[in-house]
PDB file of C-alpha atoms in Angstrom:
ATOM      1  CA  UNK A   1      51.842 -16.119  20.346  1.00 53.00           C
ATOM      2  CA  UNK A   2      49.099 -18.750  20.639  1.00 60.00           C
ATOM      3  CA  UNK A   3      50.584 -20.862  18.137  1.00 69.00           C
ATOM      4  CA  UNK A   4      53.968 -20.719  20.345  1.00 83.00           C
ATOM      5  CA  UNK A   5      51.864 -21.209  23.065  1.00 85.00           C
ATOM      6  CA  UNK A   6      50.208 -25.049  21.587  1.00 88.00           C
ATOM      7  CA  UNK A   7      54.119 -25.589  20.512  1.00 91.00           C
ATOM      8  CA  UNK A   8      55.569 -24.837  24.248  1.00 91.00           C
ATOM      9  CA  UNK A   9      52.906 -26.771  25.755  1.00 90.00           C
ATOM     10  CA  UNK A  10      54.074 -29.562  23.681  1.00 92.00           C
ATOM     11  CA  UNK A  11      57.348 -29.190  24.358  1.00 93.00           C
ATOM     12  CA  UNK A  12      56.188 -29.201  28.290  1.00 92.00           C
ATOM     13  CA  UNK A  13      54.799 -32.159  28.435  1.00 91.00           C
ATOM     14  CA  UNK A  14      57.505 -33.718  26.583  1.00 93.00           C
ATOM     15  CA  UNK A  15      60.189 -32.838  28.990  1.00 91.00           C
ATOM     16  CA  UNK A  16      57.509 -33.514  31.856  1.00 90.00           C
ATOM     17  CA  UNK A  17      57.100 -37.219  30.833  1.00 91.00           C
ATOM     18  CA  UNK A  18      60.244 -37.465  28.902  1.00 91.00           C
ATOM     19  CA  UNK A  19      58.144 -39.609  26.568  1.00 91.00           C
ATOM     20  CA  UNK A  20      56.091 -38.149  23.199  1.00 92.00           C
ATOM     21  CA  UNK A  21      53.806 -41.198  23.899  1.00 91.00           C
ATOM     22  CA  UNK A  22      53.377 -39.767  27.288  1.00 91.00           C
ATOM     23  CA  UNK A  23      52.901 -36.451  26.375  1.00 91.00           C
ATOM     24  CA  UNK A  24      50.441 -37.212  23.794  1.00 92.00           C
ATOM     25  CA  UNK A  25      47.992 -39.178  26.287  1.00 92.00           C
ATOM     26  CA  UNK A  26      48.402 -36.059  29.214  1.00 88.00           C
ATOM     27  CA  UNK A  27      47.924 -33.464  26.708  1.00 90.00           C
ATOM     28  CA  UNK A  28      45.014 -35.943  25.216  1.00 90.00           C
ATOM     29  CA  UNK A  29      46.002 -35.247  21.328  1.00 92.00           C
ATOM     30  CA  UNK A  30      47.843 -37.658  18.675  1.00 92.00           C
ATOM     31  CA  UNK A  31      51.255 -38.287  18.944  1.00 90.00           C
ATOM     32  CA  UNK A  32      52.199 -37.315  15.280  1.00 92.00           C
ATOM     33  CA  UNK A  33      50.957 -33.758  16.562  1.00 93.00           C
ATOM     34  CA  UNK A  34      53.324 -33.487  19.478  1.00 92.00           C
ATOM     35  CA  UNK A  35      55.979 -34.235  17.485  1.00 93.00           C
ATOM     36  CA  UNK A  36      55.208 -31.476  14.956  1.00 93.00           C
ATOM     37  CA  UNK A  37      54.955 -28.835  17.028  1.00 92.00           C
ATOM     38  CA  UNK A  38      57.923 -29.439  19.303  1.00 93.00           C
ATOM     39  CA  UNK A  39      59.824 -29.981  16.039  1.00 93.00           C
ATOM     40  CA  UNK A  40      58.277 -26.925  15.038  1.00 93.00           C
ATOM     41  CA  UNK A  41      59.287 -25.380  18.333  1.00 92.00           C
ATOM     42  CA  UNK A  42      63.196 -26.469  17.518  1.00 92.00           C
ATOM     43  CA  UNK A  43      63.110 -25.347  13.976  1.00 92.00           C
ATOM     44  CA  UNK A  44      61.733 -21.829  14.477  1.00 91.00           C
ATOM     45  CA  UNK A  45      64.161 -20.776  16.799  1.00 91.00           C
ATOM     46  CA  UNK A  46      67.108 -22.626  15.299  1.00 92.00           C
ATOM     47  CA  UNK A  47      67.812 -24.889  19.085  1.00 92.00           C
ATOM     48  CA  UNK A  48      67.893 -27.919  19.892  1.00 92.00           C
ATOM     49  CA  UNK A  49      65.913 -29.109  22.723  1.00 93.00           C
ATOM     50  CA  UNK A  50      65.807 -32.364  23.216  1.00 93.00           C
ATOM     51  CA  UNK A  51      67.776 -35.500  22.680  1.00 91.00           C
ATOM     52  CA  UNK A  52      65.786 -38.423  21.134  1.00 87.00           C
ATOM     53  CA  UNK A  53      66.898 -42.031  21.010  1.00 80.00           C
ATOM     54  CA  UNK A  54      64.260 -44.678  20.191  1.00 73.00           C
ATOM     55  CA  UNK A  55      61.827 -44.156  22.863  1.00 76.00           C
ATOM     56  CA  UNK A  56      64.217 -42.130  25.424  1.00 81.00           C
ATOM     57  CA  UNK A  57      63.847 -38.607  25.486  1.00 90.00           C
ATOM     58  CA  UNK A  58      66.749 -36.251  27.043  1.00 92.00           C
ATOM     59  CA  UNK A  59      66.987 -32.649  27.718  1.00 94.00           C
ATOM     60  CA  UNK A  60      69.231 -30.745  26.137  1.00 94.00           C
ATOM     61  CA  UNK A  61      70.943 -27.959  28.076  1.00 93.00           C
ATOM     62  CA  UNK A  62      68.881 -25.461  26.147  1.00 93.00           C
ATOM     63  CA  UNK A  63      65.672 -27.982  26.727  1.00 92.00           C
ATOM     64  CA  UNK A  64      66.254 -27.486  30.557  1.00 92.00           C
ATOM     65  CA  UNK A  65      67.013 -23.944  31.063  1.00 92.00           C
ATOM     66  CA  UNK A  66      63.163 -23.920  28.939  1.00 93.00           C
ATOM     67  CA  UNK A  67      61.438 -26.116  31.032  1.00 91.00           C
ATOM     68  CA  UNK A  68      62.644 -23.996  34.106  1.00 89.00           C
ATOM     69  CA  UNK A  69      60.667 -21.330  32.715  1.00 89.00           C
ATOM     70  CA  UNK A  70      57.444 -23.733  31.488  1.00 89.00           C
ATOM     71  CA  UNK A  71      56.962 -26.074  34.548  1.00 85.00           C
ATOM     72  CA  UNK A  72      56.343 -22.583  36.309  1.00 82.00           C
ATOM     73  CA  UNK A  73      53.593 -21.403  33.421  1.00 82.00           C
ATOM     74  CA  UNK A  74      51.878 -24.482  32.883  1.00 82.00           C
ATOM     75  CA  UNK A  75      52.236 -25.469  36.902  1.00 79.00           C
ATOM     76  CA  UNK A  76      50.128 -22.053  37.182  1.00 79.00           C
ATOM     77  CA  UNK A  77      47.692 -23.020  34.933  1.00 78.00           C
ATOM     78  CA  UNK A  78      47.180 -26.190  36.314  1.00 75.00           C
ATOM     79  CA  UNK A  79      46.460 -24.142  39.509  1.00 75.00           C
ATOM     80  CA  UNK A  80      43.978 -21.907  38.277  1.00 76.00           C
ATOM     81  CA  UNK A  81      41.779 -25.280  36.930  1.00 74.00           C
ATOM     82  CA  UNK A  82      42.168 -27.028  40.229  1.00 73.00           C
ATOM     83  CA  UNK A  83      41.233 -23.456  41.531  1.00 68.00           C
ATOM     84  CA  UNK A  84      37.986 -23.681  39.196  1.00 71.00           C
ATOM     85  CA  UNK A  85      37.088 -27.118  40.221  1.00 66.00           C
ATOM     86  CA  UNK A  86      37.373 -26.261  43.642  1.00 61.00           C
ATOM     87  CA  UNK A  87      34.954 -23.341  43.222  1.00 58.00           C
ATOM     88  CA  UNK A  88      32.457 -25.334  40.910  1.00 53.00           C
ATOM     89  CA  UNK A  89      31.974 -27.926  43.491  1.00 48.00           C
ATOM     90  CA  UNK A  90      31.822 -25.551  45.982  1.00 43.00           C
ATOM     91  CA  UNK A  91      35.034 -26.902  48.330  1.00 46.00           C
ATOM     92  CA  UNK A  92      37.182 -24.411  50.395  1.00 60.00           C
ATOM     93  CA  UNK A  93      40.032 -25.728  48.795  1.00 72.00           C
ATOM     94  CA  UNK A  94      42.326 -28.691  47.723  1.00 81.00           C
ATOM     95  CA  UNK A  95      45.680 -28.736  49.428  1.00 88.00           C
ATOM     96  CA  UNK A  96      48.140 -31.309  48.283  1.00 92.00           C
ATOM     97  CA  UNK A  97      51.029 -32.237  50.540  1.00 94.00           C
ATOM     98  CA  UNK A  98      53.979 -34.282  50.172  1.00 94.00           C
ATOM     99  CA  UNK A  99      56.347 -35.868  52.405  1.00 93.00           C
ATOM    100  CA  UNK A 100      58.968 -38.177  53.562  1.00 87.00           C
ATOM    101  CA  UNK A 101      57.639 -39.461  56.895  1.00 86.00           C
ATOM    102  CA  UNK A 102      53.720 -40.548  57.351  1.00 88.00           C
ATOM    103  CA  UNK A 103      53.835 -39.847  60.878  1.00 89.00           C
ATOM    104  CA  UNK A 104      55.166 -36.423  60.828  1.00 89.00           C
ATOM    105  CA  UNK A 105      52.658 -35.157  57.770  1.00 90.00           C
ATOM    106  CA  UNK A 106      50.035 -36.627  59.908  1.00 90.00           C
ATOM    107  CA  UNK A 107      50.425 -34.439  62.546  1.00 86.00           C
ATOM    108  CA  UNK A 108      50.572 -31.614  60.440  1.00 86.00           C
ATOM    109  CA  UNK A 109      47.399 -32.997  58.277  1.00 87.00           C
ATOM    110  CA  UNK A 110      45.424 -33.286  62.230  1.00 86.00           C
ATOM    111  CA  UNK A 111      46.203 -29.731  63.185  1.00 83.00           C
ATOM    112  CA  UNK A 112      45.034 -28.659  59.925  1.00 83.00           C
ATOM    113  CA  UNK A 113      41.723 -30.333  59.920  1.00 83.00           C
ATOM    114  CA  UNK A 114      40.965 -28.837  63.183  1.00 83.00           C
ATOM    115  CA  UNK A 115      41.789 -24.971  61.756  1.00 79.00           C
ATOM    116  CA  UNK A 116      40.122 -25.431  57.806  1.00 76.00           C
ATOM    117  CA  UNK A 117      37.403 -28.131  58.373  1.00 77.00           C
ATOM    118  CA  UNK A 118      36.679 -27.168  54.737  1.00 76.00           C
ATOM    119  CA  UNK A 119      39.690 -27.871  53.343  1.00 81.00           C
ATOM    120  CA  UNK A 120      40.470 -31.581  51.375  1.00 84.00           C
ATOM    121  CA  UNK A 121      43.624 -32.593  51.795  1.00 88.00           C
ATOM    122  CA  UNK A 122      45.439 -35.169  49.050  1.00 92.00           C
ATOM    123  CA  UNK A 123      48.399 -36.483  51.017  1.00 94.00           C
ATOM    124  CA  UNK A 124      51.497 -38.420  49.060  1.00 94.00           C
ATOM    125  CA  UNK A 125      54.625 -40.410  50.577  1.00 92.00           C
ATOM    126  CA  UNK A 126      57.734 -40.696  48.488  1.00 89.00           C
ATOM    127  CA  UNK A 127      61.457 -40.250  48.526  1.00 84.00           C
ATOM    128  CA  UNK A 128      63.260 -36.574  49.221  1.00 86.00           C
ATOM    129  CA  UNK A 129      63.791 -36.682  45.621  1.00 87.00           C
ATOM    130  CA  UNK A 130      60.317 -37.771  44.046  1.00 91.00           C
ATOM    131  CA  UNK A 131      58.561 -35.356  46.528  1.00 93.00           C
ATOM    132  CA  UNK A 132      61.035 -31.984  45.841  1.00 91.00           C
ATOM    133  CA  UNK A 133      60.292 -32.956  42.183  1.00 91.00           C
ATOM    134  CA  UNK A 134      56.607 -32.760  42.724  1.00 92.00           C
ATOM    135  CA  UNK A 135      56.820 -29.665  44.147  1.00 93.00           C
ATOM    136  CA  UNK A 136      58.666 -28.176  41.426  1.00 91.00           C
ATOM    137  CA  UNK A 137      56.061 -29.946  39.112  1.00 89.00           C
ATOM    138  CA  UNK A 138      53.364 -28.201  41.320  1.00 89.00           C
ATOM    139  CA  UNK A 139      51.962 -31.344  41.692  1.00 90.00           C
ATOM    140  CA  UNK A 140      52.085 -30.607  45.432  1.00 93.00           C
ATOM    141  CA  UNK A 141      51.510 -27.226  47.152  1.00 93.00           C
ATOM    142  CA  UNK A 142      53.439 -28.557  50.438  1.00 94.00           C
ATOM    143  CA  UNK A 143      56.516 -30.562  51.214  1.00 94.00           C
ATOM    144  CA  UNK A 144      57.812 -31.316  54.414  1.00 94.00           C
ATOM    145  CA  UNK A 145      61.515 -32.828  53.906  1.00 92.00           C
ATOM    146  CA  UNK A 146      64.191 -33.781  56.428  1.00 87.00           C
ATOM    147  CA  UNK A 147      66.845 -32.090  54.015  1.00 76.00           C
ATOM    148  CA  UNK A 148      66.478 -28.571  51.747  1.00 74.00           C
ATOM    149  CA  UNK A 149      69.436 -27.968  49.501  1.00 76.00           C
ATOM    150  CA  UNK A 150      69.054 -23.925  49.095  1.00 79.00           C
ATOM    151  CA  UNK A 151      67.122 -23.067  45.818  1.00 85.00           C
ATOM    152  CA  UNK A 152      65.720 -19.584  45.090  1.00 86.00           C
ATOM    153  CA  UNK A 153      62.600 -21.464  43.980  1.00 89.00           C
ATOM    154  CA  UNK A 154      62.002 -22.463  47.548  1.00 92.00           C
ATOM    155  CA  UNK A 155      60.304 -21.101  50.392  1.00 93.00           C
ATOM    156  CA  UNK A 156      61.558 -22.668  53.276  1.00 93.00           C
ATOM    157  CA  UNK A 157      60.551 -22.585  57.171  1.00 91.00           C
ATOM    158  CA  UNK A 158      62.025 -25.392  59.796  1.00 91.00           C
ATOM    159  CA  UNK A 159      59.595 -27.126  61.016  1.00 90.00           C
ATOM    160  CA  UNK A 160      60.142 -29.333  63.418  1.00 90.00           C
ATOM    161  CA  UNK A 161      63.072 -31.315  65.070  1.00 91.00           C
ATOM    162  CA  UNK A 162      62.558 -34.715  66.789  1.00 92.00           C
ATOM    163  CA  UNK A 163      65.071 -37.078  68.629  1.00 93.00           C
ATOM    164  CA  UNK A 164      66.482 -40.339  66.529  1.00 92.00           C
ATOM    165  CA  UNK A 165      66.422 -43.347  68.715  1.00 93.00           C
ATOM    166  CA  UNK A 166      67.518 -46.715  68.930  1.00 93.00           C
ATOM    167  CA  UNK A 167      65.027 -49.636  69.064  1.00 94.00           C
ATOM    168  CA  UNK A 168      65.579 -52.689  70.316  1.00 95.00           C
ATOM    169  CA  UNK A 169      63.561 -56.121  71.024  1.00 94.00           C
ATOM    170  CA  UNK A 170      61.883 -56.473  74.167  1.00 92.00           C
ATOM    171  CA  UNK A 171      64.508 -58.926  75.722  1.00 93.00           C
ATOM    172  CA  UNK A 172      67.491 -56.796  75.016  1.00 94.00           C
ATOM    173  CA  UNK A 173      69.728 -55.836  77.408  1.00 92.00           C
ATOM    174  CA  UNK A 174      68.724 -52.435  77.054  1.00 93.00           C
ATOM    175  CA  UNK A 175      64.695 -53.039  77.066  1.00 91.00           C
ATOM    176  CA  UNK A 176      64.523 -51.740  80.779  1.00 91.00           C
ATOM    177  CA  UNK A 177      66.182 -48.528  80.014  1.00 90.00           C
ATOM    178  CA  UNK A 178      64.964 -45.158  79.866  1.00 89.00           C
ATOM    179  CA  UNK A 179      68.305 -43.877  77.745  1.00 92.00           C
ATOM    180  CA  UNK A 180      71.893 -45.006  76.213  1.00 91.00           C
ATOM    181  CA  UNK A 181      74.845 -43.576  75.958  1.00 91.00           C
ATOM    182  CA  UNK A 182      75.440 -43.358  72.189  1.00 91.00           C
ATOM    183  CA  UNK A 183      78.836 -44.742  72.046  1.00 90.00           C
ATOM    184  CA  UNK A 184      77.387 -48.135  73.473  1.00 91.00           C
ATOM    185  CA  UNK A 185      75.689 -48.880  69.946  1.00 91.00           C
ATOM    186  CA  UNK A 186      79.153 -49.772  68.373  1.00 89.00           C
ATOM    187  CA  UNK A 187      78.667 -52.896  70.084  1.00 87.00           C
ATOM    188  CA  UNK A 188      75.527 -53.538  68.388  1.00 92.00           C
ATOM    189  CA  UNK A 189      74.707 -55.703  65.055  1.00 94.00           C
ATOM    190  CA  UNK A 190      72.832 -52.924  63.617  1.00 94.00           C
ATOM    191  CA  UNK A 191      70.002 -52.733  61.064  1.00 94.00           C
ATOM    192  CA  UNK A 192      70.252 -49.719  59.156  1.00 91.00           C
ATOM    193  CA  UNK A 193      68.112 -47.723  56.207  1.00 85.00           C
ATOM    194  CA  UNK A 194      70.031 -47.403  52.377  1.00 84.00           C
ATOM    195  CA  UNK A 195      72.242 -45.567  51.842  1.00 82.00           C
ATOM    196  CA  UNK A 196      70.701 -41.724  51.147  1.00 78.00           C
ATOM    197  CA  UNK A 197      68.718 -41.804  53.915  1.00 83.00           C
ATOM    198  CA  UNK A 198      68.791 -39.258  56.159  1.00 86.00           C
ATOM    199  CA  UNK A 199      68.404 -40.790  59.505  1.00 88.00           C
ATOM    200  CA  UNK A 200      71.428 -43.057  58.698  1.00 89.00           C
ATOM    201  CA  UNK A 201      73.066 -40.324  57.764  1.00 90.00           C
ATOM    202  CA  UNK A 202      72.674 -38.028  60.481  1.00 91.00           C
ATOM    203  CA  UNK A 203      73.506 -41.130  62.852  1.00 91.00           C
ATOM    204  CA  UNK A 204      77.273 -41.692  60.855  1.00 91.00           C
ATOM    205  CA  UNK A 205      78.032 -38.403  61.173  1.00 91.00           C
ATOM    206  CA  UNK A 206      77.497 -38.521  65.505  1.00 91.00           C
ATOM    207  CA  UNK A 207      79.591 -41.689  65.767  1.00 92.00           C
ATOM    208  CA  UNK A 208      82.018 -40.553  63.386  1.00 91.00           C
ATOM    209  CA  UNK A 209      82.580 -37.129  65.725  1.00 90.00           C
ATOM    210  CA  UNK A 210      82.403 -39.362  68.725  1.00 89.00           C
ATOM    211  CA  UNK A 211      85.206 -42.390  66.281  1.00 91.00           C
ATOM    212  CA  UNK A 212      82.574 -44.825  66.964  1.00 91.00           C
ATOM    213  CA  UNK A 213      82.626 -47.885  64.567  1.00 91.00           C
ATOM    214  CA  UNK A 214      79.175 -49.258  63.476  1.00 91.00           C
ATOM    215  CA  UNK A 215      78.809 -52.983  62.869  1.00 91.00           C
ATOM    216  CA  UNK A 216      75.740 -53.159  59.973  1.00 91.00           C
ATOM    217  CA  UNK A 217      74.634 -56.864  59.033  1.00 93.00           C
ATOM    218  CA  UNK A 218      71.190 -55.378  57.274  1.00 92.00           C
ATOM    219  CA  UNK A 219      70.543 -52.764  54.705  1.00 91.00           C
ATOM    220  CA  UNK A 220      66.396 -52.086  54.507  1.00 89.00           C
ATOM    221  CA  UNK A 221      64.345 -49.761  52.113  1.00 83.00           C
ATOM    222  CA  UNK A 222      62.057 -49.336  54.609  1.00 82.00           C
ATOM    223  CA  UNK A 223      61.512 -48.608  58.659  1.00 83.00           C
ATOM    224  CA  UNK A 224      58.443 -51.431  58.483  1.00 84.00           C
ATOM    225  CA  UNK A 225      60.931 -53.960  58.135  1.00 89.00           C
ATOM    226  CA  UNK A 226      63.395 -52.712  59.937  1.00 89.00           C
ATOM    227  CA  UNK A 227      61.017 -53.402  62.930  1.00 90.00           C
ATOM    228  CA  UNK A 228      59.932 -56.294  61.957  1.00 90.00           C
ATOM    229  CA  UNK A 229      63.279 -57.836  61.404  1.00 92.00           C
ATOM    230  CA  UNK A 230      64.206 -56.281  65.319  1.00 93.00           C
ATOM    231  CA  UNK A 231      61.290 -58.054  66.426  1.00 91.00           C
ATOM    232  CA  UNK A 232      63.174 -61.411  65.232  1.00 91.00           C
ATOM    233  CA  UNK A 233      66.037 -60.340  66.617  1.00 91.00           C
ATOM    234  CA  UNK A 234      68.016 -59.613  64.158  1.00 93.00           C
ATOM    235  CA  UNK A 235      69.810 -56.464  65.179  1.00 93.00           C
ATOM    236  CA  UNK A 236      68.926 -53.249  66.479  1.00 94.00           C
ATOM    237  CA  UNK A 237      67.762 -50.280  64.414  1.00 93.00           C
ATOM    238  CA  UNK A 238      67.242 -46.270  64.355  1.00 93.00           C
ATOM    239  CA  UNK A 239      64.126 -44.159  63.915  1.00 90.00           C
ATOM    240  CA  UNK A 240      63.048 -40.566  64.398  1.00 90.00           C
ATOM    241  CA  UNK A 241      60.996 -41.309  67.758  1.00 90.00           C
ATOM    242  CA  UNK A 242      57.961 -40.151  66.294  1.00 90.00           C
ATOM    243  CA  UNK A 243      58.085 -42.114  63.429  1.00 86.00           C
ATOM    244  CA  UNK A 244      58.955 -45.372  66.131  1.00 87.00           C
ATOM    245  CA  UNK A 245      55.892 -48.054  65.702  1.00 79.00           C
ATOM    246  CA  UNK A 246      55.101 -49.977  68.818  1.00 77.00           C
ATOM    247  CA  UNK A 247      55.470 -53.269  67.154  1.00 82.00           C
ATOM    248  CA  UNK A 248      55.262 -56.168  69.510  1.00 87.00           C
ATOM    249  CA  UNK A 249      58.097 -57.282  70.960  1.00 89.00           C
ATOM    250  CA  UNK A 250      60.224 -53.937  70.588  1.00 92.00           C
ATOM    251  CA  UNK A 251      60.802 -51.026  72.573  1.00 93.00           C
ATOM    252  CA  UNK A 252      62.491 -47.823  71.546  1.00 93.00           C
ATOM    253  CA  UNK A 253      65.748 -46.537  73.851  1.00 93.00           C
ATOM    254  CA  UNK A 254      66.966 -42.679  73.913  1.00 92.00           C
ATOM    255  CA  UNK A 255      70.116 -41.842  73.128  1.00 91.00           C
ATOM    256  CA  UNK A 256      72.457 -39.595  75.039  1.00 87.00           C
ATOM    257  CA  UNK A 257      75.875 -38.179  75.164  1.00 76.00           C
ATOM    258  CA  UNK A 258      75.037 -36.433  72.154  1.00 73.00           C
ATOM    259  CA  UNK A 259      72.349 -34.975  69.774  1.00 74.00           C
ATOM    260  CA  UNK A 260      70.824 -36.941  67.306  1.00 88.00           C
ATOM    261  CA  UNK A 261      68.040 -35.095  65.810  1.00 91.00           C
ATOM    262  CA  UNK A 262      66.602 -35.128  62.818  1.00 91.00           C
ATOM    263  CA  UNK A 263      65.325 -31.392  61.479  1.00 91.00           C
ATOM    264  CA  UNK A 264      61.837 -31.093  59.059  1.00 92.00           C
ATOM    265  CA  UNK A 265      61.047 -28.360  57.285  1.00 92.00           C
ATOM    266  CA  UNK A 266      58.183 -27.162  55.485  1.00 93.00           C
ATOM    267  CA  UNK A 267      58.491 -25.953  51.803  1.00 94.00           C
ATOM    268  CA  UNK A 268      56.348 -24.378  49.075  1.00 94.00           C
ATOM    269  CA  UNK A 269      57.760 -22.407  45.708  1.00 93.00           C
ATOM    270  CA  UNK A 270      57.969 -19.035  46.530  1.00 92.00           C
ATOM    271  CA  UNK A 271      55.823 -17.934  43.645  1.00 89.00           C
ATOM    272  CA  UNK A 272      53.210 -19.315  45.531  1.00 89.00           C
ATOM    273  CA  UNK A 273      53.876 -18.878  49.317  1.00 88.00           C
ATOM    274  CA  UNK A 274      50.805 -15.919  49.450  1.00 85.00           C
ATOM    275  CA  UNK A 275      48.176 -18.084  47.738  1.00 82.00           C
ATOM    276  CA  UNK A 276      45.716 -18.107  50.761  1.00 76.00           C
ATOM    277  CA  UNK A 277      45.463 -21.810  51.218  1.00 78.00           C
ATOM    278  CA  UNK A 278      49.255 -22.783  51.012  1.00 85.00           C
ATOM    279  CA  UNK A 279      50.143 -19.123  53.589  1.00 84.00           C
ATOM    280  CA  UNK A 280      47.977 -20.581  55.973  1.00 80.00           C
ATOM    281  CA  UNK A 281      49.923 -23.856  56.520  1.00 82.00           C
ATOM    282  CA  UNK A 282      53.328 -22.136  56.424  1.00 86.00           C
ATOM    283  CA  UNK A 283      51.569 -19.507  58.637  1.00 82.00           C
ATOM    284  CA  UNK A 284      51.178 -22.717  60.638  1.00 73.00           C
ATOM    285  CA  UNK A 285      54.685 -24.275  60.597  1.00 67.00           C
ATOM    286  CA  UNK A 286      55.875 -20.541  62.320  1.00 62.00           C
ATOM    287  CA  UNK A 287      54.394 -22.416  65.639  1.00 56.00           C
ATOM    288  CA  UNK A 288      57.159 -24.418  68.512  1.00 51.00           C
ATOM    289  CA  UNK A 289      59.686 -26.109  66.319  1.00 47.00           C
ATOM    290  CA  UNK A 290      60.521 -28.610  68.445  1.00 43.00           C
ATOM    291  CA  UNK A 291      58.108 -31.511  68.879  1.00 43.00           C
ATOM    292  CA  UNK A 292      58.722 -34.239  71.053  1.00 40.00           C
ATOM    293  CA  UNK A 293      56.829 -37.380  71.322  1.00 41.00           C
ATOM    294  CA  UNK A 294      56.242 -38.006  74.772  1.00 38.00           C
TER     295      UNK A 294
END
């Protein structure tokens, strides 16, 4: 078994980095040697796990339904170091937490501080995508997404729901207004996020119940520039409200007539919801669900 055990972990890391060069450095042994033993891996059992061309490394279907299995193993034993390290330099605890909004983990990160003062947090900001994968890679303990396609390797508690708005420069026609009714934006040049993002998507789908047509002249990667190219006047653009930055020269309008809200939710692998750090931030996320920036 322990000789399996130096093959799998090859394999692991191999599928982890989908690169043998990769592999080799994380695992911190030669190449040659990772390619022996997941070769040996494949030979022994008579399967074939992964696809190799050149430098690009594939999984086959065999590969993935294994690496299902040993992202879980090795994830664990990555936890029980970190777990170590914690203890040898005397720390409460390291709790790593992805997400897609700043603002939103921010809040979460605040409360926390005030309840585990001796707790380190490591915070991360990526896609939906890159942070689900970390969390399968247990390179997180946290995520908080705006969307949760249902997985029996996820535990999953909403967390909190906030209102989109509309933001606008400070000389618009709607800068002295409290609220708008949603069906006034289709006469708006409108500055919207790529395609995939949530927000945008959660706006098409109001209009679209309400047949409004929206008029987009700007596709951003980012809500920074989306309020910096509002402040030129450029178009008017859409935000959770507490993710809305007070840049000068903007002003963020409510919309009404309908709900547009945007839902988070806090998520952790279910093998490791009870592990005493990561329990006590779900335990956490069980408070109000709806949050709204004043």
């Amino acid at each position: 078994m322990y000789q399996y055990h130096k093959w799998i972990r090859s394999f692991h890391a191999v599928a982890k980095t989908r690169s043998f060069t990769a592999a080799a450095a994380y695992l911190q042994i030669g190449q040659p040697t990772v390619s022996e033993q997941v070769k040996a891996l494949e030979d022994r059992f008579a399967v074939e796990l992964l696809y190799r061309s050149g430098r690009h490394v594939e999984l086959t279907d065999a590969g993935r339904r294994l690496y299902d299995i040993t992202e879980g193993i090795f994830g664990q034993e990555d936890e029980a170091v970190q777990l170590l390290q914690s203890l040898h330099s005397q720390k409460t605890g390291l709790l790593r937490i992805g997400a897609v909004s700043p603002p939103v983990v921010m809040n979460l990160t605040y409360d926390l501080m005030r309840k585990h003062p001796g707790i380190e947090f490591a915070i991360s900001i990526n896609s939906e995508k890159e942070t689900l994968a970390r969390l399968y890679d247990f390179t997180i303990d946290i995520a908080i997404l705006a969307f949760i396609d249902p997985d029996k390797r996820l535990h999953v508690i909403p967390y909190r729901t906030y209102p989109i708005v509309a933001v606008v420069r400070d000389d618009h026609a709607w800068a002295n207004k409290a609220s708008m009714p949603l069906k006034q934006i289709q006469h708006e040049a409108i500055i919207m996020r790529e395609s995939g993002s949530k927000t945008r998507e959660l706006l098409e789908n109001a209009c679209n119940k309400q047949g409004i047509k929206l008029k987009y002249v700007m596709e951003l990667n980012s809500r920074e520039a989306i309020m910096h190219a509002i402040a030129e006047g450029l178009g008017i653009g859409f935000v959770a409200e507490i993710e809305y930055t007070a840049i000068p020269g903007t002003k963020a309008i409510r919309l009404r007539e309908a709900a547009v809200t945007i839902d988070y939710y806090m998520c952790a692998l279910a093998v490791r919801k009870n592990r005493p750090l990561i329990k006590s931030v779900l335990d956490a996320g069980t408070e109000p669900k709806s949050s709204r920036k004043k």
